[in-house]
């Protein structure tokens, strides 16, 4: 049986399949799964998000590359990994994003680590931070005041994905190492709000 974390009741539902195009073994979840192998699957090869927003992870225990999963169908791994710098055909754990609220999302980004240097308040989607006035291709730290965001390594919502939430770490991300276990750089060039 999958390990699940207790969380507030919410409108979350995801259906995962062990084969592409919604074939093979099928399982429904309304809460997190730390390791899909404990459910008898060796990998997730397709999925449908029916309610809520989710984040999938390359490895068990919510580690490795992150993939934002909003309402819709994901028939193959490319549909959730998108244009990551390194294509990963693996998803082993996932959890709901409790704080996703597209209409009321606010975040402050800072030039340097630990919330120092120039800052910019965000409340909208930004396909290119530089085109919108941010002065370089890096962000040193972030404070998420409300909602949940997905930050991308490159413009146009491409590259590695980092999920930032107001209810994780108190919404404070002081250094890129706090963005996720796969984060290796301060480089972020596009950011958008997560759809509920």
Coordinates of N, CA and C in Angstrom, one line a residue:
X1 N 0.8 -1.2 0.0 CA 0.0 0.0 0.0 C 0.9 1.2 0.0
X2 N 0.5 2.3 -0.7 CA 1.2 3.5 -0.8 C 1.2 4.2 0.6
X3 N 2.4 4.8 0.9 CA 2.4 5.7 2.1 C 1.8 7.0 1.7
X4 N 0.9 7.4 2.6 CA 0.2 8.7 2.3 C 0.4 9.6 3.5
X5 N 0.5 10.9 3.3 CA 0.6 11.9 4.3 C -0.8 12.5 4.6
X6 N -1.1 12.6 5.9 CA -2.4 13.2 6.2 C -2.4 14.7 5.8
X7 N -3.5 15.2 5.3 CA -3.6 16.6 4.8 C -5.1 17.0 4.9
X8 N -5.4 18.2 4.9 CA -6.7 18.7 4.9 C -7.5 18.1 3.8
X9 N -8.8 17.8 4.0 CA -9.7 17.3 2.9 C -9.7 18.4 1.8
X10 N -9.7 18.0 0.6 CA -9.7 18.9 -0.5 C -10.1 18.3 -1.8
X11 N -10.3 19.1 -2.8 CA -10.8 18.6 -4.0 C -9.6 18.0 -4.9
X12 N -9.0 16.9 -4.4 CA -7.8 16.4 -5.2 C -8.1 15.0 -5.6
X13 N -7.8 14.7 -6.9 CA -8.0 13.4 -7.4 C -7.1 13.2 -8.6
X14 N -6.3 12.2 -8.6 CA -5.4 11.9 -9.7 C -5.5 10.4 -10.0
X15 N -5.5 10.0 -11.3 CA -5.5 8.6 -11.7 C -4.2 8.3 -12.4
X16 N -3.5 7.3 -12.0 CA -2.2 7.0 -12.6 C -2.3 5.6 -13.3
X17 N -1.5 5.4 -14.3 CA -1.5 4.2 -15.1 C -0.1 3.7 -15.3
X18 N 0.1 2.4 -15.3 CA 1.5 1.9 -15.5 C 1.9 1.7 -17.0
X19 N 1.0 2.1 -17.9 CA 1.3 2.1 -19.3 C 0.9 3.4 -20.0
X20 N 1.5 3.7 -21.1 CA 1.2 4.9 -21.8 C -0.2 4.9 -22.3
X21 N -0.8 6.1 -22.6 CA -2.1 6.3 -23.2 C -3.2 5.6 -22.3
X22 N -3.0 5.7 -21.0 CA -4.1 5.3 -20.1 C -4.4 3.8 -20.2
X23 N -3.4 3.0 -20.3 CA -3.6 1.6 -20.4 C -2.9 0.9 -19.2
X24 N -3.2 -0.4 -19.1 CA -2.5 -1.1 -18.0 C -3.2 -0.9 -16.6
X25 N -2.4 -1.2 -15.6 CA -2.9 -1.1 -14.3 C -3.2 0.4 -14.0
X26 N -4.4 0.6 -13.2 CA -4.9 1.9 -13.0 C -5.1 2.1 -11.5
X27 N -4.7 3.2 -10.9 CA -5.0 3.5 -9.5 C -5.4 4.9 -9.3
X28 N -6.4 5.2 -8.4 CA -6.8 6.5 -8.1 C -6.3 7.0 -6.8
X29 N -5.9 8.2 -6.6 CA -5.4 8.8 -5.4 C -6.1 10.1 -5.1
X30 N -6.3 10.4 -3.8 CA -6.9 11.6 -3.4 C -5.9 12.3 -2.3
X31 N -4.8 11.6 -2.1 CA -3.7 12.1 -1.2 C -2.4 11.7 -1.8
X32 N -1.3 12.2 -1.1 CA 0.0 11.9 -1.6 C 0.4 10.5 -1.6
X33 N 1.4 10.2 -2.5 CA 2.0 8.8 -2.6 C 3.5 9.0 -2.6
X34 N 4.1 8.5 -1.6 CA 5.6 8.6 -1.5 C 6.4 7.7 -2.3
X35 N 5.8 6.5 -2.7 CA 6.5 5.6 -3.5 C 5.5 4.7 -4.3
X36 N 5.4 4.9 -5.6 CA 4.4 4.2 -6.4 C 4.7 2.7 -6.4
X37 N 6.0 2.3 -6.2 CA 6.4 0.9 -6.2 C 5.7 0.1 -5.0
X38 N 5.4 0.8 -4.0 CA 4.7 0.2 -2.8 C 3.2 -0.1 -3.2
X39 N 2.7 0.4 -4.3 CA 1.4 0.1 -4.8 C 1.4 -1.0 -5.9
X40 N 2.6 -1.5 -6.2 CA 2.7 -2.6 -7.2 C 3.0 -2.1 -8.6
X41 N 3.3 -0.8 -8.7 CA 3.7 -0.3 -10.1 C 5.2 0.0 -10.0
X42 N 5.8 -0.2 -11.2 CA 7.3 0.1 -11.2 C 7.5 1.6 -11.7
X43 N 6.5 2.2 -12.3 CA 6.7 3.6 -12.8 C 5.3 4.1 -13.2
X44 N 5.1 5.4 -13.3 CA 3.9 5.9 -13.9 C 4.2 6.3 -15.3
X45 N 3.4 5.8 -16.2 CA 3.6 6.1 -17.7 C 2.6 7.0 -18.3
X46 N 1.4 7.2 -17.6 CA 0.4 8.1 -18.0 C -0.5 8.5 -16.8
X47 N -1.2 9.6 -16.9 CA -2.0 10.0 -15.8 C -3.1 11.0 -16.2
X48 N -4.1 11.1 -15.3 CA -5.2 12.1 -15.5 C -5.4 12.8 -14.2
X49 N -5.3 14.1 -14.2 CA -5.6 14.9 -13.1 C -7.0 15.4 -13.2
X50 N -7.8 14.9 -12.3 CA -9.3 15.2 -12.3 C -9.7 16.3 -11.5
X51 N -9.0 16.5 -10.3 CA -9.3 17.6 -9.4 C -8.0 18.1 -8.8
X52 N -7.9 19.4 -8.6 CA -6.8 20.0 -7.9 C -5.5 20.1 -8.8
X53 N -4.5 20.6 -8.2 CA -3.2 20.7 -8.8 C -2.2 19.8 -8.0
X54 N -1.3 19.2 -8.6 CA -0.4 18.2 -8.0 C 1.0 18.5 -8.5
X55 N 2.0 17.9 -7.7 CA 3.4 18.0 -8.2 C 3.9 16.5 -8.1
X56 N 4.5 16.1 -9.3 CA 5.1 14.8 -9.4 C 6.6 14.9 -9.2
X57 N 7.2 13.8 -8.8 CA 8.6 13.8 -8.6 C 9.3 12.6 -9.3
X58 N 10.5 12.8 -9.7 CA 11.2 11.8 -10.4 C 11.5 10.5 -9.6
X59 N 11.8 10.7 -8.3 CA 12.1 9.7 -7.4 C 11.1 9.5 -6.3
X60 N 11.2 8.5 -5.5 CA 10.3 8.3 -4.3 C 10.6 9.3 -3.2
X61 N 9.8 9.4 -2.3 CA 9.9 10.4 -1.1 C 10.0 11.8 -1.6
X62 N 9.4 12.2 -2.7 CA 9.3 13.5 -3.2 C 10.7 14.2 -3.5
X63 N 11.5 13.4 -4.1 CA 12.9 13.8 -4.5 C 13.0 13.8 -6.0
X64 N 14.1 14.6 -6.5 CA 14.4 14.6 -7.9 C 13.6 15.7 -8.6
X65 N 13.6 15.6 -9.9 CA 13.0 16.6 -10.7 C 11.5 16.7 -10.3
X66 N 11.0 17.9 -10.4 CA 9.6 18.2 -10.1 C 8.8 18.5 -11.4
X67 N 7.5 18.1 -11.4 CA 6.7 18.3 -12.6 C 5.3 18.8 -12.1
X68 N 4.9 20.0 -12.5 CA 3.6 20.5 -12.1 C 2.6 19.8 -12.9
X69 N 1.5 19.3 -12.2 CA 0.4 18.5 -12.9 C -0.9 19.2 -12.6
X70 N -1.4 20.0 -13.6 CA -2.7 20.7 -13.4 C -3.8 19.8 -14.1
X71 N -5.0 20.2 -13.9 CA -6.1 19.4 -14.5 C -5.9 19.1 -16.0
X72 N -6.1 17.9 -16.3 CA -6.0 17.4 -17.7 C -5.4 16.0 -17.8
X73 N -5.2 15.6 -19.1 CA -4.7 14.3 -19.4 C -3.2 14.4 -19.8
X74 N -2.4 13.4 -19.3 CA -1.0 13.3 -19.6 C -0.8 11.9 -20.2
X75 N -0.9 11.7 -21.5 CA -0.8 10.4 -22.1 C 0.6 9.7 -22.1
X76 N 1.6 10.5 -22.0 CA 3.0 10.0 -22.0 C 3.9 11.0 -21.2
X77 N 5.1 10.5 -20.8 CA 6.0 11.3 -20.0 C 6.3 12.7 -20.5
X78 N 6.4 12.8 -21.9 CA 6.7 14.1 -22.4 C 5.6 15.2 -22.1
X79 N 4.4 14.7 -21.8 CA 3.4 15.7 -21.5 C 3.5 16.3 -20.2
X80 N 4.2 15.7 -19.2 CA 4.4 16.3 -17.9 C 5.9 16.8 -17.8
X81 N 6.8 16.2 -18.5 CA 8.2 16.7 -18.3 C 8.5 17.8 -19.3
X82 N 7.6 18.0 -20.3 CA 7.7 19.2 -21.2 C 9.1 19.3 -21.8
X83 N 9.7 20.5 -21.7 CA 11.0 20.7 -22.3 C 12.0 20.9 -21.2
X84 N 12.1 19.9 -20.3 CA 13.1 19.9 -19.3 C 14.5 19.8 -20.0
X85 N 15.5 20.3 -19.4 CA 16.8 20.2 -19.9 C 17.2 18.7 -20.1
X86 N 16.8 17.9 -19.2 CA 17.1 16.4 -19.3 C 15.8 15.7 -19.2
X87 N 15.4 15.0 -20.2 CA 14.1 14.3 -20.2 C 14.2 13.1 -19.3
X88 N 13.2 13.0 -18.4 CA 13.1 12.0 -17.4 C 11.8 11.2 -17.7
X89 N 11.9 9.9 -18.0 CA 10.8 9.1 -18.2 C 10.3 8.4 -16.9
X90 N 10.5 9.1 -15.8 CA 10.2 8.4 -14.6 C 9.4 9.4 -13.6
X91 N 8.4 8.9 -13.0 CA 7.7 9.6 -11.9 C 7.4 8.5 -10.9
X92 N 7.9 8.7 -9.7 CA 7.8 7.7 -8.6 C 7.0 8.2 -7.4
X93 N 6.7 9.5 -7.3 CA 6.0 10.0 -6.1 C 5.2 11.2 -6.6
X94 N 4.2 11.6 -5.8 CA 3.4 12.8 -6.1 C 2.6 13.2 -4.9
X95 N 2.2 14.5 -4.9 CA 1.4 15.0 -3.8 C 0.6 16.2 -4.3
X96 N -0.6 16.5 -3.7 CA -1.4 17.6 -4.0 C -0.7 18.9 -3.6
X97 N -1.0 20.0 -4.4 CA -0.5 21.3 -4.0 C -1.6 22.0 -3.3
X98 N -1.6 22.0 -2.0 CA -2.7 22.5 -1.2 C -3.0 24.0 -1.4
X99 N -1.9 24.8 -1.6 CA -2.1 26.3 -1.6 C -2.3 26.9 -3.0
X100 N -2.5 26.0 -4.1 CA -2.7 26.6 -5.4 C -4.0 27.4 -5.4
X101 N -3.8 28.7 -5.8 CA -4.9 29.6 -5.9 C -4.6 30.6 -7.0
X102 N -4.9 30.3 -8.2 CA -4.5 31.1 -9.4 C -4.9 32.6 -9.3
X103 N -6.1 32.8 -8.7 CA -6.6 34.2 -8.7 C -5.9 35.1 -7.6
X104 N -5.4 34.5 -6.5 CA -4.8 35.2 -5.4 C -3.4 34.7 -5.1
X105 N -2.5 34.9 -6.0 CA -1.1 34.5 -5.9 C -0.2 35.7 -5.8
X106 N 0.6 35.8 -4.8 CA 1.6 36.9 -4.7 C 3.0 36.3 -4.2
X107 N 4.0 36.8 -4.9 CA 5.3 36.4 -4.5 C 6.3 37.5 -4.7
X108 N 7.3 37.6 -3.8 CA 8.4 38.6 -3.9 C 9.7 37.8 -4.3
X109 N 10.3 38.3 -5.4 CA 11.6 37.7 -5.7 C 12.7 38.7 -5.4
X110 N 13.9 38.2 -5.1 CA 15.0 39.0 -4.6 C 16.3 38.7 -5.5
X111 N 17.1 39.7 -5.6 CA 18.3 39.6 -6.4 C 19.3 38.6 -5.7
X112 N 19.4 38.7 -4.4 CA 20.4 37.9 -3.7 C 19.8 36.9 -2.8
X113 N 20.6 36.0 -2.2 CA 20.2 35.0 -1.3 C 19.7 35.7 0.0
X114 N 18.9 35.0 0.8 CA 18.5 35.5 2.1 C 17.7 36.8 2.0
X115 N 17.0 37.1 0.9 CA 16.1 38.2 0.7 C 16.8 39.5 0.7
X116 N 18.0 39.6 0.1 CA 18.7 40.9 0.0 C 18.8 41.3 -1.5
X117 N 19.1 42.6 -1.7 CA 19.2 43.2 -3.0 C 17.9 43.6 -3.6
X118 N 17.9 43.9 -4.8 CA 16.7 44.4 -5.5 C 15.6 43.4 -5.4
X119 N 14.4 43.9 -5.4 CA 13.2 42.9 -5.3 C 12.1 43.3 -6.2
X120 N 11.2 42.4 -6.5 CA 10.1 42.6 -7.4 C 9.0 41.8 -6.9
X121 N 7.8 42.4 -6.8 CA 6.6 41.7 -6.4 C 5.9 41.2 -7.6
X122 N 5.4 40.0 -7.5 CA 4.8 39.3 -8.7 C 3.4 38.9 -8.3
X123 N 2.4 39.1 -9.2 CA 1.1 38.6 -9.0 C 0.4 38.2 -10.3
X124 N 1.3 37.9 -11.3 CA 0.8 37.5 -12.7 C 1.8 36.5 -13.2
X125 N 1.5 36.0 -14.4 CA 2.4 35.1 -15.1 C 3.4 35.8 -15.9
X126 N 4.7 35.3 -16.0 CA 5.7 36.0 -16.7 C 6.5 35.0 -17.6
X127 N 6.2 35.0 -18.9 CA 6.9 34.0 -19.7 C 8.3 34.4 -20.0
X128 N 8.7 35.6 -19.7 CA 10.1 36.0 -19.8 C 10.3 37.1 -18.7
X129 N 11.1 36.8 -17.7 CA 11.3 37.8 -16.6 C 12.1 39.0 -17.2
X130 N 13.1 38.7 -18.0 CA 13.9 39.8 -18.6 C 13.0 40.7 -19.5
X131 N 12.1 40.2 -20.2 CA 11.3 41.0 -21.1 C 10.3 41.9 -20.2
X132 N 10.0 41.4 -19.0 CA 9.1 42.2 -18.2 C 9.9 43.1 -17.2
X133 N 11.2 43.2 -17.3 CA 12.0 44.2 -16.6 C 12.9 43.6 -15.5
X134 N 13.0 42.3 -15.3 CA 14.0 41.8 -14.3 C 15.3 41.9 -15.0
X135 N 16.3 42.2 -14.3 CA 17.6 42.7 -14.9 C 18.6 41.5 -15.2
X136 N 18.4 40.3 -14.8 CA 19.3 39.2 -15.2 C 18.5 37.9 -15.2
X137 N 19.2 36.8 -15.5 CA 18.6 35.5 -15.6 C 18.6 34.7 -14.3
X138 N 18.9 35.3 -13.2 CA 18.9 34.6 -11.9 C 18.0 35.3 -10.9
X139 N 17.6 34.4 -9.9 CA 16.8 34.9 -8.7 C 17.5 34.3 -7.5
X140 N 17.9 35.2 -6.6 CA 18.6 34.7 -5.4 C 17.8 34.0 -4.3
X141 N 16.6 34.6 -4.1 CA 15.7 34.0 -3.1 C 14.2 34.5 -3.4
X142 N 13.3 33.9 -2.7 CA 11.8 34.2 -3.0 C 11.0 34.1 -1.7
X143 N 10.0 34.9 -1.6 CA 9.0 34.8 -0.5 C 7.6 34.7 -1.2
X144 N 7.0 33.5 -0.9 CA 5.6 33.3 -1.5 C 4.6 33.7 -0.4
X145 N 3.9 34.8 -0.7 CA 2.9 35.3 0.3 C 1.6 34.6 0.2
X146 N 1.2 34.2 -1.0 CA 0.0 33.5 -1.2 C 0.0 32.7 -2.5
X147 N -0.7 31.6 -2.5 CA -0.8 30.7 -3.7 C 0.4 29.8 -3.9
X148 N 0.5 29.3 -5.1 CA 1.6 28.4 -5.5 C 2.1 28.8 -6.9
X149 N 3.4 28.7 -7.1 CA 4.0 29.1 -8.4 C 4.8 28.0 -8.9
X150 N 5.0 28.0 -10.2 CA 6.1 27.1 -10.8 C 7.1 28.0 -11.6
X151 N 8.3 27.9 -11.2 CA 9.4 28.6 -11.8 C 10.2 27.8 -12.7
X152 N 10.6 28.3 -13.9 CA 11.3 27.6 -14.9 C 12.7 28.1 -15.1
X153 N 13.5 27.3 -15.5 CA 14.9 27.6 -15.8 C 15.1 28.6 -16.9
X154 N 14.3 28.4 -18.0 CA 14.4 29.2 -19.2 C 13.1 30.0 -19.5
X155 N 13.2 31.0 -20.4 CA 12.0 31.7 -20.8 C 11.0 30.7 -21.5
X156 N 9.8 31.2 -21.6 CA 8.7 30.4 -22.3 C 8.3 29.1 -21.5
X157 N 8.5 29.1 -20.2 CA 8.1 28.0 -19.3 C 8.8 26.7 -19.8
X158 N 10.1 26.8 -19.9 CA 10.9 25.6 -20.3 C 12.0 25.4 -19.3
X159 N 12.6 24.2 -19.4 CA 13.7 23.8 -18.5 C 13.2 23.2 -17.2
X160 N 14.0 23.1 -16.2 CA 13.7 22.5 -15.0 C 12.5 23.3 -14.3
X161 N 11.7 22.6 -13.6 CA 10.5 23.2 -12.9 C 10.8 23.2 -11.4
X162 N 10.5 24.3 -10.8 CA 10.6 24.3 -9.3 C 9.2 24.8 -8.8
X163 N 8.6 24.1 -7.9 CA 7.3 24.4 -7.3 C 7.5 25.2 -6.0
X164 N 7.0 26.4 -6.0 CA 7.1 27.3 -4.8 C 5.7 27.5 -4.2
X165 N 5.5 27.2 -2.9 CA 4.2 27.2 -2.2 C 4.3 28.1 -1.0
X166 N 3.2 28.8 -0.7 CA 3.1 29.6 0.5 C 3.1 28.8 1.8
X167 N 2.6 27.5 1.7 CA 2.5 26.7 2.9 C 3.6 25.7 3.0
X168 N 4.7 25.8 2.3 CA 5.9 25.0 2.5 C 7.0 26.0 2.9
X169 N 7.8 25.6 3.9 CA 8.9 26.4 4.4 C 8.4 27.8 4.8
X170 N 7.2 27.9 5.2 CA 6.6 29.3 5.5 C 6.6 30.2 4.3
X171 N 6.7 29.6 3.1 CA 6.8 30.4 1.9 C 8.1 31.0 1.6
X172 N 9.1 30.7 2.4 CA 10.5 31.3 2.3 C 11.5 30.4 1.6
X173 N 12.1 30.8 0.6 CA 13.1 30.1 -0.2 C 14.3 31.0 -0.2
X174 N 15.2 30.7 0.7 CA 16.4 31.6 0.9 C 17.5 31.4 -0.1
X175 N 17.6 30.2 -0.7 CA 18.7 29.8 -1.5 C 18.2 28.8 -2.5
X176 N 18.8 28.7 -3.7 CA 18.4 27.7 -4.7 C 18.3 26.3 -4.2
X177 N 19.2 25.9 -3.2 CA 19.2 24.6 -2.7 C 17.8 24.2 -2.0
X178 N 17.0 25.2 -1.7 CA 15.7 25.0 -1.1 C 14.6 24.9 -2.1
X179 N 14.9 25.0 -3.4 CA 13.9 24.9 -4.4 C 13.5 23.5 -4.7
X180 N 14.4 22.6 -4.5 CA 14.2 21.1 -4.7 C 15.5 20.4 -4.7
X181 N 15.4 19.1 -4.6 CA 16.6 18.3 -4.5 C 17.4 18.3 -5.8
X182 N 16.8 18.7 -6.9 CA 17.4 18.7 -8.2 C 18.0 20.1 -8.6
X183 N 17.8 21.1 -7.8 CA 18.2 22.4 -8.1 C 19.7 22.6 -8.0
X184 N 20.3 23.1 -9.1 CA 21.8 23.3 -9.1 C 22.2 24.7 -9.4
X185 N 21.3 25.6 -9.6 CA 21.6 26.9 -10.1 C 20.5 27.9 -9.7
X186 N 20.9 29.2 -9.6 CA 19.9 30.3 -9.3 C 19.1 30.7 -10.6
X187 N 19.4 30.1 -11.7 CA 18.8 30.5 -13.0 C 17.3 30.2 -13.0
X188 N 16.5 31.3 -13.1 CA 15.1 31.2 -13.3 C 14.7 32.3 -14.3
X189 N 14.0 32.0 -15.4 CA 13.8 33.0 -16.4 C 12.3 33.1 -16.8
X190 N 11.4 32.3 -16.2 CA 10.0 32.4 -16.4 C 9.3 31.9 -15.2
X191 N 8.1 32.5 -14.9 CA 7.4 32.1 -13.7 C 5.9 32.2 -14.0
X192 N 5.1 31.2 -13.5 CA 3.7 31.4 -13.6 C 2.9 30.8 -12.4
X193 N 1.7 31.3 -12.2 CA 0.9 30.8 -11.1 C 0.3 29.4 -11.4
X194 N 0.2 28.6 -10.4 CA -0.4 27.2 -10.6 C -1.9 27.3 -10.7
X195 N -2.5 26.6 -11.6 CA -3.9 26.6 -11.8 C -4.5 25.6 -10.8
X196 N -5.6 25.9 -10.2 CA -6.3 25.0 -9.3 C -7.2 24.1 -10.0

